[in-house]
Amino acid sequence: MKIMQMEKANRKTMDGHNNNLRQMVSFAENVVDCRRHLQLLHLGENFDRNICIRNKGTTCDNCENINRYKEVDVTKEARELGTLVKDLSVRDVTMIQIADTYKGSKAKLIVDRRYDKHKFYGAGSSMDRTDIHRILKDLMIKNIFRDHLTYTGDFPVVYIKPGSKFDALFFPNFKLTLAVSKGRDHCANYKPSPADISYSELDGIEESLPAPLSLDSPGPSRAPVANVAKKGVATKYTKQQIEKLKVQCHEELLEECRRLALERNVTLSSIMNLSAIKTMSDVLPKTQQEMLKIQHVTAANYKKFGDFFLTITKKFRDQVDKLQEKQQSENLANTSLANDDDFWCSSQSSYGGGVKRKSTGCYKRGGKKFKGGGRKKWRTPKKKASPKSGKSKSTKKYSAPKQGGGGGSGLGLMPVLHIK
């Protein structure tokens, strides 16, 4: 912009340069339309997008991600931002300050200028900051907003003001759409994965699984299935929570960097390298030594601003550590419970249901050897045989005949010698 302003050209030529610049920005910001289609359209040629999609080796990035984005109507948000720009541009205001106000930032400059009293302050708190900037840039390309460039020392500062077509923003037929990533809420056939289940829903998993069998029921138990499912879901849920914490940490670090930059009227990169801020949110350093190991973090800029960022990373590091400790303790508890269930299942499978097993003659603790080489099997005490029952359902056993003709199982009746 400064180079174009330095050129001694008439107003018509400058307008042409500005339009070309806006088209370049629009091309870079567009993540939906085919790149080849846009380029050839600029040259007056119509290009079929399907040709780009069919040639997998040379497909452009937008055609590769054709199913990842969806057009969303942001007309309401655009009009709210337009009202913000119109009201706050009474004094110089930047695009970052507009986005921070719409997002609901508590930065010192926002509060000092009483931007937090505006009716649309925090109206876009649920939106991603990047999408807010994209709306502002799109409106600037359409000449609804215009930028005003000034220099503070050697640093350029761009202020935003209503443009020549600002009134068109509030026309009934005006509509603005924005390409955003398809979330799960936009998918008609979305089915929640285990990672999307919260801890409050974990108890419902056990209810939907088969109930464990009792000691009196034949067949193996399925009790460990619920524990394994709950453990797997909880682990994925913990990883998801950690990733969310890192994203929140990155946003707070950027917010702090913006605050420091606004207070000193400098750019963000003058405070801290942006890639270093991203690394901070991933590593979450807790000490000065860990912070200085990050690339682009020098002793000089740490001395100036390091403590501001370290306070944020320590806070999120503590939260991540608590989540990991909780997950480890739950894993140990689930593992112990699963082992107990496995032992219980094997015991029931061997002895449950009154199933007899042929003795192999090997030694078994608790057995009693009888004449003839037979051995009594050990079994779990279940139910005592009824006095009326004349048969034993468990083991082979020698027994004397009862008075009255009762019989026993096993080798049969033994003769009894009566001496008179």
Coordinates of C-alpha atoms in Angstrom, one line a residue:
M1 CA 0.0 0.0 0.0
K2 CA 2.8 2.4 0.9
I3 CA 4.6 1.7 -2.4
M4 CA 1.4 2.4 -4.4
Q5 CA 0.8 5.6 -2.4
M6 CA 4.4 6.7 -3.2
E7 CA 3.7 6.3 -7.0
K8 CA 2.6 9.6 -8.6
A9 CA -0.5 8.4 -10.4
N10 CA -3.9 9.8 -10.9
R11 CA -7.0 8.8 -8.9
K12 CA -8.2 6.3 -11.6
T13 CA -4.9 4.5 -11.7
M14 CA -4.8 4.2 -7.9
D15 CA -8.4 2.8 -7.9
G16 CA -7.3 0.2 -10.4
H17 CA -4.3 -0.8 -8.2
N18 CA -6.5 -1.1 -5.1
N19 CA -9.1 -3.2 -7.0
N20 CA -6.3 -5.6 -8.2
L21 CA -5.0 -5.8 -4.6
R22 CA -8.4 -6.6 -3.2
Q23 CA -8.8 -9.4 -5.9
M24 CA -5.5 -10.9 -4.8
V25 CA -6.6 -10.9 -1.2
S26 CA -9.9 -12.4 -2.1
F27 CA -8.2 -15.1 -4.0
A28 CA -6.0 -16.0 -1.0
E29 CA -8.9 -15.9 1.4
N30 CA -11.2 -18.1 -0.8
V31 CA -11.1 -21.7 0.5
V32 CA -14.1 -23.0 -1.5
D33 CA -13.9 -22.2 -5.2
C34 CA -11.5 -24.0 -7.5
R35 CA -8.2 -22.2 -7.9
R36 CA -8.0 -22.9 -11.6
H37 CA -11.5 -21.7 -12.1
L38 CA -10.7 -18.4 -10.4
Q39 CA -7.5 -17.9 -12.3
L40 CA -9.0 -18.6 -15.7
L41 CA -12.1 -16.5 -14.8
H42 CA -9.8 -13.6 -14.3
L43 CA -8.5 -14.1 -17.9
G44 CA -12.1 -14.4 -19.3
E45 CA -12.2 -18.2 -19.7
N46 CA -14.7 -20.6 -18.1
F47 CA -13.2 -23.7 -16.6
D48 CA -15.0 -26.8 -15.5
R49 CA -14.2 -27.7 -11.9
N50 CA -14.8 -31.4 -12.5
I51 CA -11.7 -31.5 -14.6
C52 CA -9.6 -30.4 -11.7
I53 CA -11.2 -32.9 -9.4
R54 CA -10.7 -35.9 -11.8
N55 CA -7.0 -35.3 -12.1
K56 CA -6.0 -36.5 -8.6
G57 CA -2.3 -35.7 -9.1
T58 CA -2.8 -32.0 -9.9
T59 CA -6.0 -31.3 -7.9
C60 CA -5.9 -27.8 -6.3
D61 CA -6.1 -27.5 -2.5
N62 CA -9.7 -26.2 -2.6
C63 CA -11.0 -29.1 -4.7
E64 CA -9.2 -31.6 -2.4
N65 CA -11.0 -30.1 0.6
I66 CA -14.3 -29.7 -1.2
N67 CA -16.2 -31.8 1.4
R68 CA -14.6 -30.2 4.4
Y69 CA -16.2 -26.8 4.1
K70 CA -19.8 -25.5 4.1
E71 CA -21.3 -22.2 3.3
V72 CA -22.8 -20.5 6.3
D73 CA -25.0 -17.4 6.3
V74 CA -23.2 -14.7 8.4
T75 CA -25.4 -11.7 7.3
K76 CA -26.5 -11.0 10.9
E77 CA -22.9 -11.0 12.2
A78 CA -21.8 -8.8 9.3
R79 CA -24.4 -6.2 10.1
E80 CA -23.4 -6.3 13.8
L81 CA -19.8 -5.7 12.9
G82 CA -20.8 -2.9 10.6
T83 CA -22.6 -1.2 13.4
L84 CA -19.5 -1.6 15.6
V85 CA -17.2 -0.1 12.9
K86 CA -19.6 2.8 12.4
D87 CA -19.9 3.6 16.1
L88 CA -16.3 3.0 17.1
S89 CA -14.6 4.7 14.1
V90 CA -15.4 8.1 15.6
R91 CA -11.9 7.7 16.9
D92 CA -9.2 5.6 15.2
V93 CA -9.9 1.9 15.6
T94 CA -8.1 -1.1 14.1
M95 CA -9.5 -4.3 12.8
I96 CA -8.0 -6.2 15.7
Q97 CA -9.8 -3.9 18.2
I98 CA -13.1 -4.4 16.4
A99 CA -12.7 -8.2 16.5
D100 CA -11.6 -8.1 20.2
T101 CA -14.7 -6.0 21.1
Y102 CA -17.0 -8.3 19.2
K103 CA -15.4 -11.3 20.8
G104 CA -15.7 -9.8 24.3
S105 CA -12.1 -9.2 25.2
K106 CA -11.1 -7.7 28.5
A107 CA -8.0 -6.0 27.2
K108 CA -7.0 -2.7 28.9
L109 CA -7.5 -0.6 25.8
I110 CA -11.0 -2.0 25.2
V111 CA -12.0 -1.2 28.8
D112 CA -10.4 2.2 28.9
R113 CA -12.1 3.3 25.7
R114 CA -15.4 1.9 27.1
Y115 CA -15.9 -0.3 24.1
D116 CA -17.2 -2.9 26.6
K117 CA -20.3 -0.8 27.0
H118 CA -21.4 -1.2 23.4
K119 CA -24.5 -3.2 22.7
F120 CA -22.6 -5.6 20.5
Y121 CA -19.7 -6.1 22.9
G122 CA -19.3 -9.9 23.2
A123 CA -22.0 -10.7 20.6
G124 CA -19.5 -12.9 18.8
S125 CA -18.1 -14.7 21.9
S126 CA -19.0 -18.1 20.5
M127 CA -17.4 -17.4 17.1
D128 CA -13.8 -18.2 16.2
R129 CA -11.6 -15.1 16.0
T130 CA -10.3 -16.1 12.6
D131 CA -13.9 -16.2 11.2
I132 CA -14.5 -12.7 12.6
H133 CA -11.4 -11.4 10.8
R134 CA -12.5 -13.1 7.6
I135 CA -15.9 -11.4 7.7
L136 CA -14.2 -8.0 8.2
K137 CA -11.8 -8.7 5.3
D138 CA -14.6 -9.8 3.0
L139 CA -16.6 -6.7 3.7
M140 CA -13.4 -4.6 3.1
I141 CA -13.0 -6.3 -0.3
K142 CA -16.6 -5.4 -1.1
N143 CA -15.8 -1.7 -0.3
I144 CA -18.3 -1.8 2.6
F145 CA -15.3 -1.0 4.9
R146 CA -12.2 0.9 3.9
D147 CA -8.8 0.9 5.5
H148 CA -6.8 4.0 6.5
L149 CA -3.1 3.5 6.7
T150 CA -0.9 5.7 9.0
Y151 CA 2.6 5.3 10.4
T152 CA 3.6 5.4 14.1
G153 CA 7.3 5.7 14.0
D154 CA 8.4 3.0 11.5
F155 CA 5.4 0.8 12.1
P156 CA 2.3 0.9 9.9
V157 CA -1.0 1.0 11.6
V158 CA -4.2 0.3 9.6
Y159 CA -7.5 1.7 10.8
I160 CA -10.9 0.6 9.6
K161 CA -13.7 2.9 8.6
P162 CA -17.1 2.7 6.8
G163 CA -16.5 2.5 3.0
S164 CA -18.3 3.9 0.0
K165 CA -20.8 1.0 -0.1
F166 CA -21.4 0.8 3.6
D167 CA -25.2 1.5 3.3
A168 CA -25.6 -1.6 1.1
L169 CA -24.8 -3.7 4.2
F170 CA -28.3 -2.9 5.6
F171 CA -30.2 -3.4 2.4
P172 CA -32.9 -6.2 2.6
N173 CA -31.4 -8.1 -0.3
F174 CA -27.8 -8.1 1.1
K175 CA -26.5 -11.5 2.0
L176 CA -23.0 -12.6 3.1
T177 CA -21.9 -16.3 3.3
L178 CA -18.7 -17.6 4.8
A179 CA -17.0 -21.0 4.1
V180 CA -16.4 -22.7 7.5
S181 CA -15.2 -26.2 8.3
K182 CA -17.9 -28.7 8.6
G183 CA -18.5 -29.5 12.3
R184 CA -20.4 -32.4 13.6
D185 CA -23.5 -30.1 14.0
H186 CA -23.5 -29.6 10.3
C187 CA -23.4 -33.3 9.4
A188 CA -26.9 -34.8 8.9
N189 CA -25.7 -38.4 9.4
Y190 CA -23.4 -37.6 12.3
K191 CA -23.1 -40.4 14.9
P192 CA -21.2 -39.7 18.1
S193 CA -17.9 -41.5 18.5
P194 CA -16.7 -42.7 21.9
A195 CA -14.5 -39.6 22.2
D196 CA -17.6 -37.4 22.1
I197 CA -19.2 -39.1 25.1
S198 CA -18.8 -37.2 28.4
Y199 CA -18.2 -38.7 31.8
S200 CA -21.9 -38.2 32.7
E201 CA -22.8 -40.6 29.9
L202 CA -20.3 -43.3 30.9
D203 CA -22.7 -45.0 33.3
G204 CA -25.2 -45.5 30.4
I205 CA -22.7 -47.7 28.7
E206 CA -22.9 -50.3 31.4
E207 CA -26.7 -50.3 31.3
S208 CA -26.7 -51.1 27.6
L209 CA -24.3 -54.0 27.9
P210 CA -25.3 -57.5 29.0
A211 CA -25.5 -58.0 32.7
P212 CA -23.0 -60.3 34.3
L213 CA -24.2 -63.8 35.1
S214 CA -24.6 -64.9 38.7
L215 CA -22.8 -67.9 40.3
D216 CA -25.8 -70.1 39.8
S217 CA -26.0 -69.3 36.1
P218 CA -24.1 -71.5 33.5
G219 CA -21.8 -70.0 31.0
P220 CA -19.1 -67.4 31.1
S221 CA -19.7 -63.8 32.4
R222 CA -19.4 -60.7 30.3
A223 CA -18.7 -58.3 33.2
P224 CA -15.2 -57.2 31.9
V225 CA -16.8 -55.8 28.7
A226 CA -18.2 -52.8 30.5
N227 CA -15.0 -52.0 32.2
V228 CA -13.0 -52.2 29.0
A229 CA -15.4 -50.0 27.2
K230 CA -15.5 -47.5 30.0
K231 CA -11.7 -47.4 30.1
G232 CA -11.3 -46.8 26.4
V233 CA -14.0 -44.1 26.3
A234 CA -12.5 -42.3 29.3
T235 CA -9.0 -42.4 27.8
K236 CA -10.2 -40.8 24.5
Y237 CA -12.2 -38.3 26.4
T238 CA -9.2 -37.3 28.5
K239 CA -7.1 -36.8 25.3
Q240 CA -9.8 -34.7 23.8
Q241 CA -10.0 -32.6 27.0
I242 CA -6.2 -32.0 26.9
E243 CA -6.3 -30.9 23.3
K244 CA -9.1 -28.4 24.2
L245 CA -7.0 -27.1 27.0
K246 CA -4.1 -26.5 24.6
V247 CA -6.3 -24.7 22.2
Q248 CA -7.6 -22.5 25.0
C249 CA -4.0 -21.9 26.2
H250 CA -3.1 -20.8 22.7
E251 CA -6.0 -18.3 22.6
E252 CA -5.1 -16.9 25.9
L253 CA -1.4 -16.5 24.9
L254 CA -2.5 -14.6 21.7
E255 CA -4.9 -12.5 23.8
E256 CA -2.0 -11.6 26.2
C257 CA 0.3 -10.8 23.2
R258 CA -2.4 -8.6 21.7
R259 CA -2.8 -6.8 25.0
L260 CA 0.9 -6.1 25.3
A261 CA 1.1 -5.0 21.7
L262 CA -1.9 -2.6 22.1
E263 CA -0.5 -1.1 25.3
R264 CA 2.9 -0.4 23.5
N265 CA 1.3 0.4 20.1
V266 CA 3.5 -2.2 18.3
T267 CA 2.8 -5.3 16.3
L268 CA 2.3 -8.8 17.8
S269 CA 5.6 -10.2 16.4
S270 CA 7.4 -7.3 18.2
I271 CA 6.3 -8.8 21.5
M272 CA 6.8 -12.5 20.8
N273 CA 7.2 -14.7 17.7
L274 CA 3.9 -16.2 16.8
S275 CA 5.3 -19.7 16.1
A276 CA 6.9 -19.6 19.6
I277 CA 3.5 -18.8 21.1
K278 CA 2.1 -21.9 19.3
T279 CA 4.9 -24.0 20.7
M280 CA 4.2 -22.7 24.2
S281 CA 0.6 -23.9 24.0
D282 CA 1.8 -27.4 22.9
V283 CA 4.7 -27.8 25.4
L284 CA 3.2 -25.9 28.3
P285 CA 6.4 -24.9 30.1
K286 CA 6.4 -24.5 33.9
T287 CA 9.8 -23.0 34.5
Q288 CA 12.0 -20.4 32.9
Q289 CA 14.5 -23.1 31.7
E290 CA 11.7 -24.9 29.9
M291 CA 10.5 -21.7 28.3
L292 CA 14.0 -20.8 27.1
K293 CA 14.3 -24.1 25.3
I294 CA 11.5 -23.0 22.9
Q295 CA 12.8 -21.7 19.6
H296 CA 12.6 -17.9 19.1
V297 CA 12.4 -17.4 22.9
T298 CA 15.6 -15.5 23.8
A299 CA 16.7 -14.3 27.2
A300 CA 16.1 -10.7 26.1
N301 CA 12.5 -11.1 25.2
Y302 CA 11.8 -13.4 28.1
K303 CA 13.1 -10.8 30.4
K304 CA 10.7 -8.3 28.9
F305 CA 7.5 -10.4 28.4
G306 CA 8.3 -14.0 29.5
D307 CA 6.6 -13.8 32.9
F308 CA 3.3 -12.8 31.2
F309 CA 3.3 -15.9 29.1
L310 CA 4.7 -18.3 31.7
T311 CA 1.8 -17.5 34.1
I312 CA -0.6 -18.7 31.5
T313 CA 1.3 -21.9 30.5
K314 CA 1.7 -22.9 34.2
K315 CA -2.0 -22.6 34.8
F316 CA -2.9 -24.9 31.9
R317 CA 0.0 -27.2 32.6
D318 CA -1.4 -27.8 36.1
Q319 CA -4.8 -28.6 34.6
V320 CA -3.3 -31.1 32.2
D321 CA -1.3 -32.8 34.9
K322 CA -4.5 -33.2 37.0
L323 CA -6.3 -34.8 34.1
Q324 CA -3.4 -37.2 33.4
E325 CA -3.1 -38.2 37.1
K326 CA -6.8 -38.8 37.3
Q327 CA -6.7 -40.9 34.1
Q328 CA -3.8 -43.0 35.4
S329 CA -5.6 -43.8 38.7
E330 CA -8.7 -44.8 36.8
N331 CA -6.7 -47.0 34.5
L332 CA -5.2 -48.8 37.4
A333 CA -8.6 -49.3 39.1
N334 CA -10.1 -50.6 35.9
T335 CA -7.2 -52.9 35.3
S336 CA -7.5 -54.4 38.8
L337 CA -11.2 -54.8 38.4
A338 CA -10.9 -56.4 35.0
N339 CA -8.4 -59.0 36.5
D340 CA -10.8 -59.8 39.2
D341 CA -13.6 -60.3 36.7
D342 CA -11.4 -62.6 34.6
F343 CA -10.6 -64.8 37.6
W344 CA -14.3 -64.9 38.5
C345 CA -15.2 -65.8 34.9
S346 CA -12.7 -68.7 34.8
S347 CA -13.9 -70.0 38.1
Q348 CA -17.5 -70.0 37.0
S349 CA -16.6 -71.6 33.7
S350 CA -14.8 -74.5 35.5
Y351 CA -17.2 -75.2 38.3
G352 CA -20.5 -73.4 37.6
G353 CA -23.7 -75.0 36.3
G354 CA -23.2 -78.5 38.0
V355 CA -21.2 -79.8 35.1
K356 CA -19.1 -82.9 35.9
R357 CA -15.6 -83.2 34.6
K358 CA -13.8 -86.5 34.3
S359 CA -10.9 -86.9 36.6
T360 CA -7.5 -87.3 34.9
G361 CA -5.9 -88.7 38.0
C362 CA -3.6 -85.7 38.5
Y363 CA -3.0 -84.2 41.9
K364 CA -5.6 -81.6 42.9
R365 CA -5.4 -79.7 46.2
G366 CA -8.3 -80.4 48.4
G367 CA -9.2 -83.8 46.9
K368 CA -9.4 -87.0 48.9
K369 CA -8.2 -90.3 47.5
F370 CA -10.4 -93.3 47.8
K371 CA -10.0 -97.0 47.3
G372 CA -9.8 -97.9 43.7
G373 CA -7.9 -94.9 42.6
G374 CA -10.8 -92.5 42.5
R375 CA -10.4 -88.9 43.8
K376 CA -13.0 -86.6 45.0
K377 CA -13.1 -83.3 43.2
W378 CA -13.2 -80.0 45.1
R379 CA -16.1 -77.8 44.2
T380 CA -17.6 -74.6 45.3
P381 CA -20.3 -74.9 48.0
K382 CA -23.6 -74.1 46.2
K383 CA -26.8 -75.7 47.5
K384 CA -27.1 -78.5 49.9
A385 CA -28.8 -81.6 48.6
S386 CA -32.4 -82.0 49.6
P387 CA -33.0 -84.7 52.2
K388 CA -35.6 -86.3 49.9
S389 CA -33.2 -86.6 47.1
G390 CA -31.8 -90.0 46.6
K391 CA -29.1 -89.0 44.1
S392 CA -26.0 -86.9 44.4
K393 CA -25.4 -84.5 41.5
S394 CA -21.8 -83.7 42.2
T395 CA -19.2 -86.4 42.8
K396 CA -18.8 -90.1 42.9
K397 CA -19.3 -91.3 46.5
Y398 CA -19.6 -94.6 48.4
S399 CA -22.5 -94.6 50.7
A400 CA -24.3 -97.1 52.9
P401 CA -27.9 -97.9 52.1
K402 CA -30.6 -96.1 54.1
Q403 CA -33.3 -98.0 56.0
G404 CA -36.2 -98.0 53.8
G405 CA -34.6 -98.6 50.4
G406 CA -32.9 -95.4 49.5
G407 CA -30.3 -95.6 46.8
G408 CA -27.1 -93.6 46.0
S409 CA -25.2 -92.9 42.8
G410 CA -21.6 -93.8 42.1
L411 CA -20.6 -97.4 42.2
G412 CA -24.0 -98.5 43.5
L413 CA -25.0 -100.3 46.7
M414 CA -22.5 -102.2 48.8
P415 CA -23.6 -105.4 50.6
V416 CA -23.8 -105.2 54.4
L417 CA -23.3 -108.2 56.5
H418 CA -25.8 -108.7 59.3
I419 CA -24.6 -110.9 62.2
K420 CA -27.3 -112.4 64.4

